[in-house]
Coordinates of C-alpha atoms in Angstrom, one line a residue:
M1 CA 8.9 -11.2 8.4
I2 CA 6.6 -9.4 5.9
Q3 CA 6.9 -10.6 2.3
A4 CA 7.7 -7.9 -0.2
I5 CA 5.2 -7.3 -3.0
S6 CA 6.3 -5.6 -6.2
H7 CA 4.0 -4.0 -8.8
R8 CA 4.4 -1.9 -11.9
T9 CA 4.3 1.9 -11.6
V10 CA 1.7 3.9 -13.4
E11 CA 4.3 4.9 -15.9
E12 CA 5.3 1.3 -16.6
I13 CA 1.6 0.4 -16.9
M14 CA 1.0 3.1 -19.4
E15 CA 4.1 2.1 -21.4
R16 CA 2.8 -1.5 -21.5
H17 CA -0.5 -0.2 -22.9
R18 CA 1.3 1.9 -25.5
S19 CA 3.3 -1.1 -26.6
G20 CA 0.2 -3.1 -27.2
S21 CA 0.5 -5.4 -24.3
Q22 CA -2.5 -6.6 -22.4
L23 CA -2.8 -5.2 -18.9
T24 CA -3.6 -7.4 -15.9
T25 CA -6.3 -6.7 -13.4
S26 CA -3.6 -5.8 -10.9
D27 CA -2.4 -3.2 -13.4
L28 CA -5.9 -1.8 -13.6
L29 CA -6.0 -1.5 -9.8
H30 CA -2.7 0.4 -9.6
L31 CA -3.5 2.5 -12.7
L32 CA -6.1 4.6 -10.9
S33 CA -6.1 3.7 -7.2
R34 CA -4.2 6.1 -4.9
S35 CA -5.7 5.1 -1.6
F36 CA -6.8 1.4 -1.9
A37 CA -4.1 -0.3 -3.9
Y38 CA -1.6 -0.8 -1.2
P39 CA -4.0 -2.0 1.5
I40 CA -5.4 -4.5 -1.0
M41 CA -1.9 -5.8 -1.8
H42 CA -1.2 -6.4 1.8
L43 CA -4.4 -8.4 2.4
E44 CA -2.2 -11.4 1.4
T45 CA 1.1 -10.6 3.1
L46 CA -0.6 -9.6 6.4
K47 CA -3.3 -12.2 6.6
G48 CA -3.6 -14.4 9.6
A49 CA -2.6 -18.1 9.7
D50 CA -6.3 -19.2 9.4
E51 CA -7.5 -16.3 7.3
Y52 CA -8.6 -16.7 3.7
N53 CA -6.5 -14.7 1.1
K54 CA -9.0 -12.1 0.0
R55 CA -6.5 -10.1 -2.1
P56 CA -7.8 -11.3 -5.5
I57 CA -11.5 -10.8 -4.4
I58 CA -11.1 -7.3 -3.2
R59 CA -8.9 -6.4 -6.1
E60 CA -11.6 -7.3 -8.6
L61 CA -14.3 -5.7 -6.4
Y62 CA -12.3 -2.5 -6.6
N63 CA -12.1 -2.8 -10.4
I64 CA -15.8 -3.5 -10.8
L65 CA -16.7 -0.5 -8.6
R66 CA -14.1 1.7 -10.4
A67 CA -15.9 1.0 -13.6
N68 CA -19.1 2.5 -12.1
D69 CA -17.0 5.5 -10.9
E70 CA -15.8 6.1 -14.5
A71 CA -19.3 5.8 -15.8
E72 CA -20.4 8.5 -13.3
D73 CA -17.5 10.8 -13.7
G74 CA -17.1 10.9 -17.5
R75 CA -17.6 14.0 -19.8
Y76 CA -20.7 13.0 -21.5
P77 CA -24.4 13.8 -20.9
I78 CA -26.1 12.6 -17.8
P79 CA -28.8 10.5 -19.6
E80 CA -26.0 8.5 -21.3
K81 CA -24.3 8.1 -17.9
I82 CA -27.5 6.6 -16.5
K83 CA -27.7 4.2 -19.5
A84 CA -24.0 3.2 -18.9
L85 CA -24.7 2.4 -15.3
D86 CA -27.7 0.4 -16.2
D87 CA -25.7 -1.6 -18.8
L88 CA -22.9 -2.2 -16.3
H89 CA -25.4 -3.4 -13.7
Y90 CA -26.9 -5.9 -16.2
I91 CA -23.4 -7.2 -17.1
F92 CA -22.4 -7.7 -13.5
S93 CA -25.7 -9.3 -12.8
E94 CA -25.2 -11.8 -15.6
V95 CA -21.7 -12.7 -14.3
A96 CA -23.3 -13.4 -10.9
R97 CA -26.2 -15.3 -12.4
R98 CA -24.3 -17.6 -14.8
D99 CA -22.5 -20.7 -13.9
S100 CA -18.7 -20.3 -13.5
T101 CA -18.1 -22.5 -16.5
E102 CA -20.3 -20.5 -18.9
N103 CA -18.8 -18.5 -21.7
L104 CA -18.9 -14.7 -21.3
D105 CA -18.0 -13.8 -24.9
D106 CA -21.5 -12.6 -25.7
L107 CA -21.4 -10.1 -22.8
I108 CA -17.9 -9.0 -23.6
D109 CA -18.2 -8.7 -27.3
G110 CA -21.7 -7.2 -27.0
R111 CA -22.9 -4.9 -24.2
L112 CA -19.6 -4.5 -22.4
R113 CA -17.8 -3.5 -25.6
E114 CA -20.5 -0.9 -26.4
V115 CA -20.8 0.6 -23.0
T116 CA -17.0 0.9 -22.5
R117 CA -16.7 2.5 -26.0
R118 CA -19.1 5.2 -24.9
M119 CA -17.3 5.6 -21.6
A120 CA -13.9 5.8 -23.1
E121 CA -15.0 8.7 -25.4
G122 CA -15.9 10.7 -22.3
A123 CA -12.9 9.7 -20.1
T124 CA -11.6 12.5 -17.9
N125 CA -7.9 11.7 -18.6
E126 CA -5.6 9.3 -20.4
Q127 CA -5.2 6.9 -17.5
A128 CA -9.0 6.6 -17.0
K129 CA -9.4 6.0 -20.8
V130 CA -6.8 3.2 -20.6
F131 CA -8.6 1.6 -17.6
I132 CA -11.9 1.7 -19.4
E133 CA -10.5 0.3 -22.6
H134 CA -8.8 -2.7 -20.9
F135 CA -11.8 -3.2 -18.6
G136 CA -13.8 -3.4 -21.8
K137 CA -11.8 -6.4 -23.0
G138 CA -13.4 -8.5 -20.2
I139 CA -10.3 -9.3 -18.2
V140 CA -12.0 -8.3 -14.9
L141 CA -15.2 -10.2 -15.7
K142 CA -13.3 -13.4 -16.4
E143 CA -11.5 -13.1 -13.1
V144 CA -14.8 -12.4 -11.2
Q145 CA -16.4 -15.5 -12.9
K146 CA -13.8 -17.7 -11.1
F147 CA -15.2 -16.8 -7.7
E148 CA -17.9 -18.9 -5.9
T149 CA -21.5 -17.8 -6.6
P150 CA -22.0 -16.1 -3.2
I151 CA -18.9 -13.8 -3.8
R152 CA -20.2 -13.0 -7.3
E153 CA -23.6 -12.1 -5.8
I154 CA -21.9 -9.8 -3.3
F155 CA -20.2 -8.1 -6.2
R156 CA -23.5 -7.7 -8.0
N157 CA -25.2 -6.2 -4.9
C158 CA -22.4 -3.8 -4.2
A159 CA -22.2 -2.5 -7.8
G160 CA -26.0 -2.4 -8.0
H161 CA -26.4 -0.4 -4.8
M162 CA -23.7 2.0 -5.9
A163 CA -25.3 2.5 -9.3
A164 CA -28.7 3.2 -7.7
G165 CA -27.2 6.0 -5.6
M166 CA -25.3 7.4 -8.5
K167 CA -28.3 7.5 -10.8
K168 CA -30.4 9.3 -8.3
A169 CA -27.8 12.0 -7.8
L170 CA -27.2 12.3 -11.5
E171 CA -30.9 12.7 -12.2
A172 CA -31.2 15.4 -9.5
R173 CA -28.1 17.2 -10.8
Q174 CA -27.6 18.7 -7.3
L175 CA -28.1 17.6 -3.7
Y176 CA -30.4 19.8 -1.7
K177 CA -30.2 18.5 1.9
M178 CA -27.5 16.9 4.1
S179 CA -29.7 13.9 4.2
D180 CA -29.4 13.6 0.4
L181 CA -25.6 13.6 0.8
T182 CA -25.8 11.0 3.5
E183 CA -28.1 8.8 1.4
Y184 CA -25.7 9.1 -1.6
C185 CA -22.7 8.2 0.5
D186 CA -24.6 5.2 2.0
Y187 CA -25.4 3.8 -1.5
V188 CA -22.0 4.3 -3.1
A189 CA -19.8 3.5 0.0
G190 CA -21.7 2.5 3.1
L191 CA -23.3 -0.5 1.4
V192 CA -19.9 -1.4 -0.1
G193 CA -18.6 -1.5 3.5
E194 CA -21.4 -3.9 4.3
G195 CA -20.5 -6.0 1.3
L196 CA -16.9 -6.2 2.5
N197 CA -18.2 -7.6 5.8
N198 CA -20.2 -10.1 3.8
I199 CA -17.1 -11.2 2.0
V200 CA -15.3 -11.8 5.3
K201 CA -18.3 -13.8 6.6
E202 CA -18.3 -15.9 3.4
T203 CA -14.6 -16.6 3.2
D204 CA -13.5 -16.7 6.9
K205 CA -16.9 -17.8 8.3
I206 CA -16.8 -15.0 10.9
S207 CA -20.0 -14.7 12.9
K208 CA -22.4 -11.8 12.5
E209 CA -21.9 -10.9 16.1
I210 CA -18.2 -10.0 15.5
L211 CA -18.7 -8.0 12.2
K212 CA -21.2 -5.2 12.8
K213 CA -23.1 -4.2 9.7
E214 CA -23.8 -0.6 10.9
N215 CA -20.1 -0.1 11.8
A216 CA -19.1 -1.1 8.2
R217 CA -21.6 1.3 6.7
I218 CA -20.5 4.2 8.9
M219 CA -16.9 3.6 7.9
G220 CA -17.8 3.5 4.2
R221 CA -19.9 6.7 4.4
A222 CA -17.0 8.5 6.3
L223 CA -14.5 7.5 3.6
Q224 CA -16.9 8.8 0.9
I225 CA -17.5 12.1 2.6
T226 CA -13.7 12.5 2.9
N227 CA -13.3 11.8 -0.8
I228 CA -15.9 14.4 -1.7
V229 CA -14.3 17.1 0.5
K230 CA -10.9 16.3 -0.9
N231 CA -12.1 16.6 -4.5
I232 CA -14.4 19.6 -4.2
R233 CA -12.2 21.9 -6.3
E234 CA -11.6 19.1 -8.9
D235 CA -15.3 18.5 -9.2
E236 CA -16.0 22.2 -9.6
I237 CA -13.5 22.4 -12.5
E238 CA -15.1 19.4 -14.1
R239 CA -18.5 21.0 -13.8
S240 CA -17.1 24.2 -15.4
D241 CA -15.6 22.3 -18.3
Y242 CA -18.6 20.1 -18.9
P243 CA -21.6 21.4 -16.8
D244 CA -24.1 18.8 -18.1
A245 CA -21.9 15.9 -16.9
R246 CA -21.5 16.5 -13.2
T247 CA -23.5 16.5 -10.0
L248 CA -22.7 19.1 -7.3
F249 CA -22.2 17.1 -4.1
L250 CA -22.5 20.2 -1.8
P251 CA -26.0 20.2 -0.3
R252 CA -27.8 23.4 -1.4
E253 CA -29.2 24.1 2.1
L254 CA -25.6 24.8 3.3
F255 CA -25.2 27.9 1.1
K256 CA -28.7 29.4 0.5
G257 CA -28.7 32.7 -1.4
I258 CA -25.3 32.1 -2.9
T259 CA -24.6 30.5 -6.3
P260 CA -22.0 27.6 -6.5
N261 CA -19.7 29.9 -8.5
E262 CA -19.8 32.5 -5.8
L263 CA -19.2 29.9 -3.1
F264 CA -16.0 28.8 -4.9
Y265 CA -14.6 32.1 -6.1
S266 CA -16.1 35.1 -4.2
N267 CA -13.9 37.0 -1.7
E268 CA -16.9 38.7 0.0
K269 CA -16.8 38.3 3.8
N270 CA -20.2 36.7 4.0
V271 CA -19.3 34.2 1.3
K272 CA -16.0 33.3 3.0
E273 CA -17.9 32.7 6.2
T274 CA -20.4 30.5 4.4
R275 CA -17.5 28.6 2.7
K276 CA -16.1 27.8 6.1
A277 CA -19.5 26.7 7.4
V278 CA -19.9 24.4 4.4
F279 CA -16.6 22.7 5.1
N280 CA -17.3 22.4 8.8
A281 CA -20.7 20.8 8.1
L282 CA -19.1 18.2 5.8
Y283 CA -16.3 17.7 8.3
H284 CA -18.7 16.9 11.1
E285 CA -21.1 14.8 9.0

């Protein structure tokens, strides 16, 4: 029999925030996650008899990587985003480097507070702002610090790889080739898939022969491509509202001779055909 798991709704989480209550890291997961929260919850209820309960680990990994996402997505200039990603990477590296008994107050009251203050000012919506503000209180860092060093190092590596891919795309402002998109997806999701494999290996001691690194990376890249396709219109609106804050994730080679604005809004026959070709190229990537 599957054990039932309850959690607060987004509305309940926001009300707790407005009342001045401290949110939990589980609240942060459910505040912004639409695709991953429920699978993460059931890592505990559906685990095998000899399987390690990875729910707390994956929950905090999601929250760490979500902080990177909010740094990349916010409405503030790209140079400031790159600085925010660098600051977060340093913070996550320190949590991995330090002993699990060391005090984190200097990180939380110093660099974390400053970087999340900047991020919150550019938050894309109220829920994102609440996530950033509570993340900035150090609740996720304190939970991550409880994990064994190898797990914390996996967190550092996943977040670092993600930040590297994000920074390259931000600096370019636009992707030019399909290979650029594949590289971006590998950094921000493929290598996260590999990190998840490493968590399984570390906690359940599964052999390398069973968990294939390349399969994990392919799965991660596929999920990221799906996310990009799903959010194409949303990203375009964000670019229109704050053009200096967003990268266009549609490779330019797919719509040569047409501006991004024409690609989204023109009703010309050749543009409609190009729009369909762009979608098909992403679908088959």
